[in-house]
PDB file of C-alpha atoms in Angstrom:
ATOM      1  CA  MET A 117    -148.345   5.604 211.282  1.00  0.00           C
ATOM      2  CA  THR A 118    -145.531   7.207 209.283  1.00  0.00           C
ATOM      3  CA  ASP A 119    -144.998   6.647 205.567  1.00  0.00           C
ATOM      4  CA  GLU A 120    -141.966   4.549 206.405  1.00  0.00           C
ATOM      5  CA  GLN A 121    -143.985   2.399 208.780  1.00  0.00           C
ATOM      6  CA  MET A 122    -146.718   1.992 206.196  1.00  0.00           C
ATOM      7  CA  ASP A 123    -144.121   0.950 203.617  1.00  0.00           C
ATOM      8  CA  ASN A 124    -142.762  -1.657 206.007  1.00  0.00           C
ATOM      9  CA  ALA A 125    -146.189  -3.003 206.997  1.00  0.00           C
ATOM     10  CA  PRO A 126    -147.036  -6.420 205.511  1.00  0.00           C
ATOM     11  CA  ASP A 127    -149.474  -6.007 202.642  1.00  0.00           C
ATOM     12  CA  ALA A 128    -151.445  -8.237 200.322  1.00  0.00           C
ATOM     13  CA  THR A 129    -149.658  -6.629 197.376  1.00  0.00           C
ATOM     14  CA  ASP A 130    -146.148  -7.505 198.647  1.00  0.00           C
ATOM     15  CA  GLY A 131    -145.765 -10.364 196.180  1.00  0.00           C
ATOM     16  CA  ILE A 132    -146.732 -13.043 198.686  1.00  0.00           C
ATOM     17  CA  ASP A 133    -149.607 -15.339 197.848  1.00  0.00           C
ATOM     18  CA  HIS A 134    -152.087 -14.670 200.668  1.00  0.00           C
ATOM     19  CA  PRO A 135    -154.766 -17.346 201.098  1.00  0.00           C
ATOM     20  CA  GLU A 136    -158.319 -16.071 201.085  1.00  0.00           C
ATOM     21  CA  ARG A 137    -159.494 -15.458 204.638  1.00  0.00           C
ATOM     22  CA  GLU A 138    -162.899 -15.009 206.185  1.00  0.00           C
ATOM     23  CA  LEU A 139    -162.483 -11.965 208.419  1.00  0.00           C
ATOM     24  CA  LEU A 140    -164.673 -10.807 211.288  1.00  0.00           C
ATOM     25  CA  ARG A 141    -164.679  -7.367 212.904  1.00  0.00           C
ATOM     26  CA  VAL A 142    -162.742  -7.448 216.182  1.00  0.00           C
ATOM     27  CA  ALA A 143    -162.143  -3.853 217.272  1.00  0.00           C
ATOM     28  CA  ARG A 144    -161.885  -0.199 216.320  1.00  0.00           C
ATOM     29  CA  ILE A 145    -158.754   1.673 217.353  1.00  0.00           C
ATOM     30  CA  GLY A 146    -159.439   4.755 219.439  1.00  0.00           C
ATOM     31  CA  ARG A 147    -157.219   7.332 221.080  1.00  0.00           C
ATOM     32  CA  ALA A 148    -153.525   7.046 221.728  1.00  0.00           C
ATOM     33  CA  GLN A 149    -152.660   5.936 225.261  1.00  0.00           C
ATOM     34  CA  GLY A 150    -149.432   7.413 226.534  1.00  0.00           C
ATOM     35  CA  MET A 151    -146.296   8.077 224.516  1.00  0.00           C
ATOM     36  CA  ARG A 152    -145.101   4.560 223.658  1.00  0.00           C
ATOM     37  CA  GLY A 153    -147.503   3.575 220.889  1.00  0.00           C
ATOM     38  CA  GLU A 154    -150.348   2.059 222.890  1.00  0.00           C
ATOM     39  CA  VAL A 155    -153.952   2.641 221.768  1.00  0.00           C
ATOM     40  CA  THR A 156    -157.366   2.116 223.307  1.00  0.00           C
ATOM     41  CA  VAL A 157    -159.769  -0.080 221.353  1.00  0.00           C
ATOM     42  CA  GLN A 158    -163.539  -0.400 221.112  1.00  0.00           C
ATOM     43  CA  VAL A 159    -164.119  -4.162 221.324  1.00  0.00           C
ATOM     44  CA  PHE A 160    -166.555  -6.073 219.082  1.00  0.00           C
ATOM     45  CA  THR A 161    -165.475  -9.590 220.030  1.00  0.00           C
ATOM     46  CA  ASP A 162    -166.471 -11.931 222.858  1.00  0.00           C
ATOM     47  CA  GLU A 163    -162.887 -13.209 222.978  1.00  0.00           C
ATOM     48  CA  PRO A 164    -160.645 -10.178 223.593  1.00  0.00           C
ATOM     49  CA  GLU A 165    -158.191 -12.178 225.725  1.00  0.00           C
ATOM     50  CA  TRP A 166    -157.520 -14.423 222.749  1.00  0.00           C
ATOM     51  CA  ARG A 167    -157.735 -11.815 219.986  1.00  0.00           C
ATOM     52  CA  PHE A 168    -155.344  -9.424 221.788  1.00  0.00           C
ATOM     53  CA  GLU A 169    -152.892 -12.046 223.035  1.00  0.00           C
ATOM     54  CA  PRO A 170    -149.291 -11.011 222.204  1.00  0.00           C
ATOM     55  CA  GLY A 171    -148.377 -12.416 218.812  1.00  0.00           C
ATOM     56  CA  SER A 172    -151.968 -12.502 217.570  1.00  0.00           C
ATOM     57  CA  VAL A 173    -152.434 -11.297 213.998  1.00  0.00           C
ATOM     58  CA  LEU A 174    -155.167  -8.856 212.965  1.00  0.00           C
ATOM     59  CA  TRP A 175    -155.902  -7.394 209.556  1.00  0.00           C
ATOM     60  CA  SER A 176    -157.426  -4.425 207.793  1.00  0.00           C
ATOM     61  CA  GLU A 177    -160.918  -4.949 206.365  1.00  0.00           C
ATOM     62  CA  ASP A 178    -159.601  -6.011 202.953  1.00  0.00           C
ATOM     63  CA  GLY A 179    -157.022  -8.331 204.503  1.00  0.00           C
ATOM     64  CA  GLY A 180    -154.240  -6.360 202.853  1.00  0.00           C
ATOM     65  CA  THR A 181    -152.523  -4.938 205.920  1.00  0.00           C
ATOM     66  CA  GLU A 182    -151.397  -7.115 208.801  1.00  0.00           C
ATOM     67  CA  TYR A 183    -151.140  -5.933 212.399  1.00  0.00           C
ATOM     68  CA  VAL A 184    -149.374  -8.011 215.050  1.00  0.00           C
ATOM     69  CA  VAL A 185    -150.270  -7.496 218.701  1.00  0.00           C
ATOM     70  CA  GLU A 186    -147.131  -6.790 220.713  1.00  0.00           C
ATOM     71  CA  SER A 187    -148.823  -6.383 224.094  1.00  0.00           C
ATOM     72  CA  SER A 188    -152.243  -5.841 225.627  1.00  0.00           C
ATOM     73  CA  ARG A 189    -153.765  -4.966 228.980  1.00  0.00           C
ATOM     74  CA  THR A 190    -156.973  -3.754 230.552  1.00  0.00           C
ATOM     75  CA  PHE A 191    -157.550  -0.600 232.569  1.00  0.00           C
ATOM     76  CA  LYS A 192    -160.931   0.322 234.082  1.00  0.00           C
ATOM     77  CA  LYS A 193    -162.685  -2.224 231.857  1.00  0.00           C
ATOM     78  CA  ARG A 194    -161.031  -0.823 228.712  1.00  0.00           C
ATOM     79  CA  TRP A 195    -158.646  -2.740 226.492  1.00  0.00           C
ATOM     80  CA  ILE A 196    -155.341  -1.095 225.605  1.00  0.00           C
ATOM     81  CA  ILE A 197    -153.104  -2.716 223.012  1.00  0.00           C
ATOM     82  CA  LYS A 198    -149.781  -2.050 221.333  1.00  0.00           C
ATOM     83  CA  LEU A 199    -149.120  -3.165 217.769  1.00  0.00           C
ATOM     84  CA  GLU A 200    -145.689  -4.046 216.436  1.00  0.00           C
ATOM     85  CA  GLY A 201    -144.116  -1.104 214.608  1.00  0.00           C
ATOM     86  CA  CYS A 202    -146.286   1.427 216.426  1.00  0.00           C
ATOM     87  CA  ASP A 203    -143.729   2.824 218.865  1.00  0.00           C
ATOM     88  CA  ASP A 204    -144.642   6.436 219.603  1.00  0.00           C
ATOM     89  CA  ARG A 205    -147.629   8.701 220.071  1.00  0.00           C
ATOM     90  CA  ASP A 206    -147.555  10.031 216.498  1.00  0.00           C
ATOM     91  CA  ALA A 207    -147.845   6.486 215.135  1.00  0.00           C
ATOM     92  CA  SER A 208    -150.642   5.553 217.530  1.00  0.00           C
ATOM     93  CA  GLU A 209    -152.605   8.751 216.802  1.00  0.00           C
ATOM     94  CA  ALA A 210    -152.395   7.989 213.083  1.00  0.00           C
ATOM     95  CA  LEU A 211    -154.187   4.684 213.688  1.00  0.00           C
ATOM     96  CA  ASN A 212    -157.214   6.329 215.328  1.00  0.00           C
ATOM     97  CA  GLY A 213    -160.382   5.015 213.668  1.00  0.00           C
ATOM     98  CA  THR A 214    -158.722   1.973 212.090  1.00  0.00           C
ATOM     99  CA  MET A 215    -160.923  -1.124 212.093  1.00  0.00           C
ATOM    100  CA  LEU A 216    -159.219  -4.383 213.035  1.00  0.00           C
ATOM    101  CA  TYR A 217    -160.402  -7.760 211.777  1.00  0.00           C
ATOM    102  CA  GLY A 218    -159.552 -11.290 212.853  1.00  0.00           C
ATOM    103  CA  GLU A 219    -159.696 -14.593 211.069  1.00  0.00           C
ATOM    104  CA  ALA A 220    -162.887 -16.567 211.641  1.00  0.00           C
ATOM    105  CA  ASP A 221    -162.720 -19.747 213.691  1.00  0.00           C
ATOM    106  CA  ASP A 222    -162.827 -23.100 211.952  1.00  0.00           C
ATOM    107  CA  PRO A 223    -166.539 -23.846 211.314  1.00  0.00           C
ATOM    108  CA  GLU A 224    -166.187 -27.518 212.302  1.00  0.00           C
ATOM    109  CA  ASP A 225    -164.539 -26.590 215.605  1.00  0.00           C
ATOM    110  CA  MET A 226    -167.295 -24.070 216.323  1.00  0.00           C
ATOM    111  CA  LEU A 227    -169.998 -26.605 215.501  1.00  0.00           C
ATOM    112  CA  GLU A 228    -168.437 -29.135 217.855  1.00  0.00           C
ATOM    113  CA  ALA A 229    -168.277 -26.488 220.611  1.00  0.00           C
ATOM    114  CA  ASP A 230    -171.847 -25.352 219.859  1.00  0.00           C
ATOM    115  CA  GLU A 231    -170.681 -21.798 219.095  1.00  0.00           C
ATOM    116  CA  TRP A 232    -172.111 -19.471 216.465  1.00  0.00           C
ATOM    117  CA  TYR A 233    -171.353 -16.176 214.818  1.00  0.00           C
ATOM    118  CA  PRO A 234    -174.242 -13.688 214.461  1.00  0.00           C
ATOM    119  CA  LYS A 235    -173.985 -13.943 210.684  1.00  0.00           C
ATOM    120  CA  ASP A 236    -174.782 -17.680 210.976  1.00  0.00           C
ATOM    121  CA  LEU A 237    -178.023 -16.941 212.833  1.00  0.00           C
ATOM    122  CA  ILE A 238    -179.405 -13.862 211.107  1.00  0.00           C
ATOM    123  CA  GLY A 239    -181.950 -14.852 208.470  1.00  0.00           C
ATOM    124  CA  LEU A 240    -182.871 -18.208 210.026  1.00  0.00           C
ATOM    125  CA  GLU A 241    -186.537 -19.052 210.522  1.00  0.00           C
ATOM    126  CA  ALA A 242    -187.616 -19.371 214.160  1.00  0.00           C
ATOM    127  CA  ARG A 243    -189.832 -22.420 214.710  1.00  0.00           C
ATOM    128  CA  LEU A 244    -191.418 -23.886 217.819  1.00  0.00           C
ATOM    129  CA  ALA A 245    -189.392 -26.763 219.248  1.00  0.00           C
ATOM    130  CA  GLU A 246    -190.678 -30.316 219.421  1.00  0.00           C
ATOM    131  CA  GLY A 247    -192.218 -30.998 222.843  1.00  0.00           C
ATOM    132  CA  ASN A 248    -192.149 -27.318 223.773  1.00  0.00           C
ATOM    133  CA  GLY A 249    -193.318 -26.234 227.218  1.00  0.00           C
ATOM    134  CA  LEU A 250    -196.310 -24.373 225.785  1.00  0.00           C
ATOM    135  CA  GLY A 251    -197.806 -27.626 224.503  1.00  0.00           C
ATOM    136  CA  LEU A 252    -198.149 -26.182 220.986  1.00  0.00           C
ATOM    137  CA  PRO A 253    -197.511 -28.079 217.731  1.00  0.00           C
ATOM    138  CA  ALA A 254    -193.876 -28.029 216.685  1.00  0.00           C
ATOM    139  CA  GLY A 255    -192.848 -26.010 213.696  1.00  0.00           C
ATOM    140  CA  SER A 256    -192.168 -27.673 210.350  1.00  0.00           C
ATOM    141  CA  PRO A 257    -191.118 -26.675 206.825  1.00  0.00           C
ATOM    142  CA  ASP A 258    -194.796 -26.685 205.827  1.00  0.00           C
ATOM    143  CA  ALA A 259    -195.976 -24.562 208.765  1.00  0.00           C
ATOM    144  CA  GLU A 260    -195.601 -20.826 209.216  1.00  0.00           C
ATOM    145  CA  PRO A 261    -192.613 -20.009 211.430  1.00  0.00           C
ATOM    146  CA  ILE A 262    -192.842 -17.813 214.514  1.00  0.00           C
ATOM    147  CA  GLY A 263    -190.716 -15.352 212.619  1.00  0.00           C
ATOM    148  CA  LYS A 264    -187.189 -14.741 211.401  1.00  0.00           C
ATOM    149  CA  VAL A 265    -183.971 -13.835 213.198  1.00  0.00           C
ATOM    150  CA  VAL A 266    -183.082 -10.280 212.162  1.00  0.00           C
ATOM    151  CA  ASP A 267    -180.395  -9.401 214.709  1.00  0.00           C
ATOM    152  CA  VAL A 268    -178.224 -10.746 217.514  1.00  0.00           C
ATOM    153  CA  ILE A 269    -177.958  -8.270 220.386  1.00  0.00           C
ATOM    154  CA  ASP A 270    -175.136  -8.306 222.913  1.00  0.00           C
ATOM    155  CA  GLY A 271    -177.026  -8.423 226.224  1.00  0.00           C
ATOM    156  CA  PRO A 272    -175.605  -7.950 229.743  1.00  0.00           C
ATOM    157  CA  ALA A 273    -176.015 -11.629 230.684  1.00  0.00           C
ATOM    158  CA  GLN A 274    -176.220 -13.387 227.300  1.00  0.00           C
ATOM    159  CA  ASP A 275    -176.867 -12.614 223.654  1.00  0.00           C
ATOM    160  CA  LEU A 276    -180.457 -11.995 222.588  1.00  0.00           C
ATOM    161  CA  LEU A 277    -182.022 -13.120 219.325  1.00  0.00           C
ATOM    162  CA  LYS A 278    -184.253 -10.459 217.819  1.00  0.00           C
ATOM    163  CA  ILE A 279    -187.122 -12.240 216.066  1.00  0.00           C
ATOM    164  CA  ARG A 280    -189.307 -10.379 213.566  1.00  0.00           C
ATOM    165  CA  LEU A 281    -192.722 -11.965 214.065  1.00  0.00           C
ATOM    166  CA  THR A 282    -194.531 -13.441 211.093  1.00  0.00           C
ATOM    167  CA  HIS A 283    -197.761 -12.023 212.481  1.00  0.00           C
ATOM    168  CA  PRO A 284    -197.470  -8.820 214.556  1.00  0.00           C
ATOM    169  CA  VAL A 285    -199.573  -8.953 217.704  1.00  0.00           C
ATOM    170  CA  THR A 286    -201.721  -6.186 219.196  1.00  0.00           C
ATOM    171  CA  THR A 287    -201.012  -6.194 222.930  1.00  0.00           C
ATOM    172  CA  GLY A 288    -203.008  -3.208 224.127  1.00  0.00           C
ATOM    173  CA  THR A 289    -203.816   0.442 223.592  1.00  0.00           C
ATOM    174  CA  GLY A 290    -201.426   3.337 224.022  1.00  0.00           C
ATOM    175  CA  LYS A 291    -202.094   6.615 225.854  1.00  0.00           C
ATOM    176  CA  ASP A 292    -202.932   8.179 222.507  1.00  0.00           C
ATOM    177  CA  GLY A 293    -205.645   5.602 221.950  1.00  0.00           C
ATOM    178  CA  GLU A 294    -203.716   3.865 219.205  1.00  0.00           C
ATOM    179  CA  PRO A 295    -203.189   0.090 219.365  1.00  0.00           C
ATOM    180  CA  VAL A 296    -199.810  -1.141 220.618  1.00  0.00           C
ATOM    181  CA  VAL A 297    -198.483  -3.607 218.075  1.00  0.00           C
ATOM    182  CA  GLU A 298    -195.542  -5.868 218.856  1.00  0.00           C
ATOM    183  CA  LYS A 299    -193.622  -6.710 215.702  1.00  0.00           C
ATOM    184  CA  THR A 300    -190.560  -8.332 217.266  1.00  0.00           C
ATOM    185  CA  ALA A 301    -189.544 -10.461 220.245  1.00  0.00           C
ATOM    186  CA  LEU A 302    -186.247 -10.869 222.089  1.00  0.00           C
ATOM    187  CA  VAL A 303    -185.215 -14.421 222.982  1.00  0.00           C
ATOM    188  CA  PRO A 304    -182.212 -15.133 225.245  1.00  0.00           C
ATOM    189  CA  PHE A 305    -179.740 -17.167 223.228  1.00  0.00           C
ATOM    190  CA  VAL A 306    -179.341 -20.087 225.621  1.00  0.00           C
ATOM    191  CA  ALA A 307    -179.660 -23.811 224.965  1.00  0.00           C
ATOM    192  CA  GLU A 308    -182.769 -24.165 227.136  1.00  0.00           C
ATOM    193  CA  LEU A 309    -184.706 -21.742 224.935  1.00  0.00           C
ATOM    194  CA  VAL A 310    -182.972 -22.392 221.595  1.00  0.00           C
ATOM    195  CA  PRO A 311    -182.414 -26.160 221.580  1.00  0.00           C
ATOM    196  CA  GLU A 312    -181.726 -26.679 217.865  1.00  0.00           C
ATOM    197  CA  ILE A 313    -179.870 -24.665 215.242  1.00  0.00           C
ATOM    198  CA  ASP A 314    -179.768 -25.865 211.641  1.00  0.00           C
ATOM    199  CA  PRO A 315    -178.117 -23.310 209.322  1.00  0.00           C
ATOM    200  CA  GLU A 316    -178.227 -25.717 206.368  1.00  0.00           C
ATOM    201  CA  GLY A 317    -181.968 -26.198 206.908  1.00  0.00           C
ATOM    202  CA  GLY A 318    -182.408 -22.461 207.363  1.00  0.00           C
ATOM    203  CA  PHE A 319    -184.021 -22.601 210.807  1.00  0.00           C
ATOM    204  CA  LEU A 320    -183.616 -22.762 214.543  1.00  0.00           C
ATOM    205  CA  THR A 321    -186.133 -23.910 217.134  1.00  0.00           C
ATOM    206  CA  ILE A 322    -187.402 -22.069 220.199  1.00  0.00           C
ATOM    207  CA  ASP A 323    -188.906 -23.446 223.403  1.00  0.00           C
ATOM    208  CA  PRO A 324    -190.219 -20.230 224.974  1.00  0.00           C
ATOM    209  CA  PRO A 325    -191.917 -19.794 228.317  1.00  0.00           C
ATOM    210  CA  GLY A 326    -195.350 -18.197 228.285  1.00  0.00           C
ATOM    211  CA  GLY A 327    -195.249 -14.465 227.761  1.00  0.00           C
ATOM    212  CA  LEU A 328    -191.836 -14.319 226.118  1.00  0.00           C
ATOM    213  CA  ILE A 329    -193.189 -14.154 222.575  1.00  0.00           C
ATOM    214  CA  PRO A 330    -196.313 -12.054 221.960  1.00  0.00           C
ATOM    215  CA  GLY A 331    -199.259 -14.152 220.833  1.00  0.00           C
ATOM    216  CA  LEU A 332    -197.943 -17.452 222.225  1.00  0.00           C
TER     217      LEU A 332
END
């Protein structure tokens, strides 16, 4: 982007009172595509159709610079977008590596739709659900949890919760004669297996089938 384009770009220091926003990483701009200002993007959102809809607003990480999507399309499973004010190859090449952020959804709307951001899940205790299929006692604030959610992994069919087990489990012996110790478990993030999520209580519940979680 040229100096003139940067000067014309909306900025948090332009004298306008910008409300504080909660921003989430949406994409990273990659190579220029063609000569008319289009760029490829590496996508970090589950909602690219919405995030890259013409007229959608994206921001820099600090919220200071605003980018408006002029057009978007897909080609061979890649997203290609054009931002307003980015009209030639020089401008698009200058944006290479830029991280784009979008405004977070309204928490009440997400709760009603039973949708969650990874940041809402990471750090929650994982407890056994009431009436679980294993026939084991349900978890409680006074009982040790199965473990803690340490990551949310984007799987091919659905997201996976990575649970760090409270008690690592030895599951066998390796070729070197050393014990094989499982310290984590991956749980598909679907309602059948994760029936309750309580961020305020600091936990979620799991109803796992046998063999999914080592030691259960």
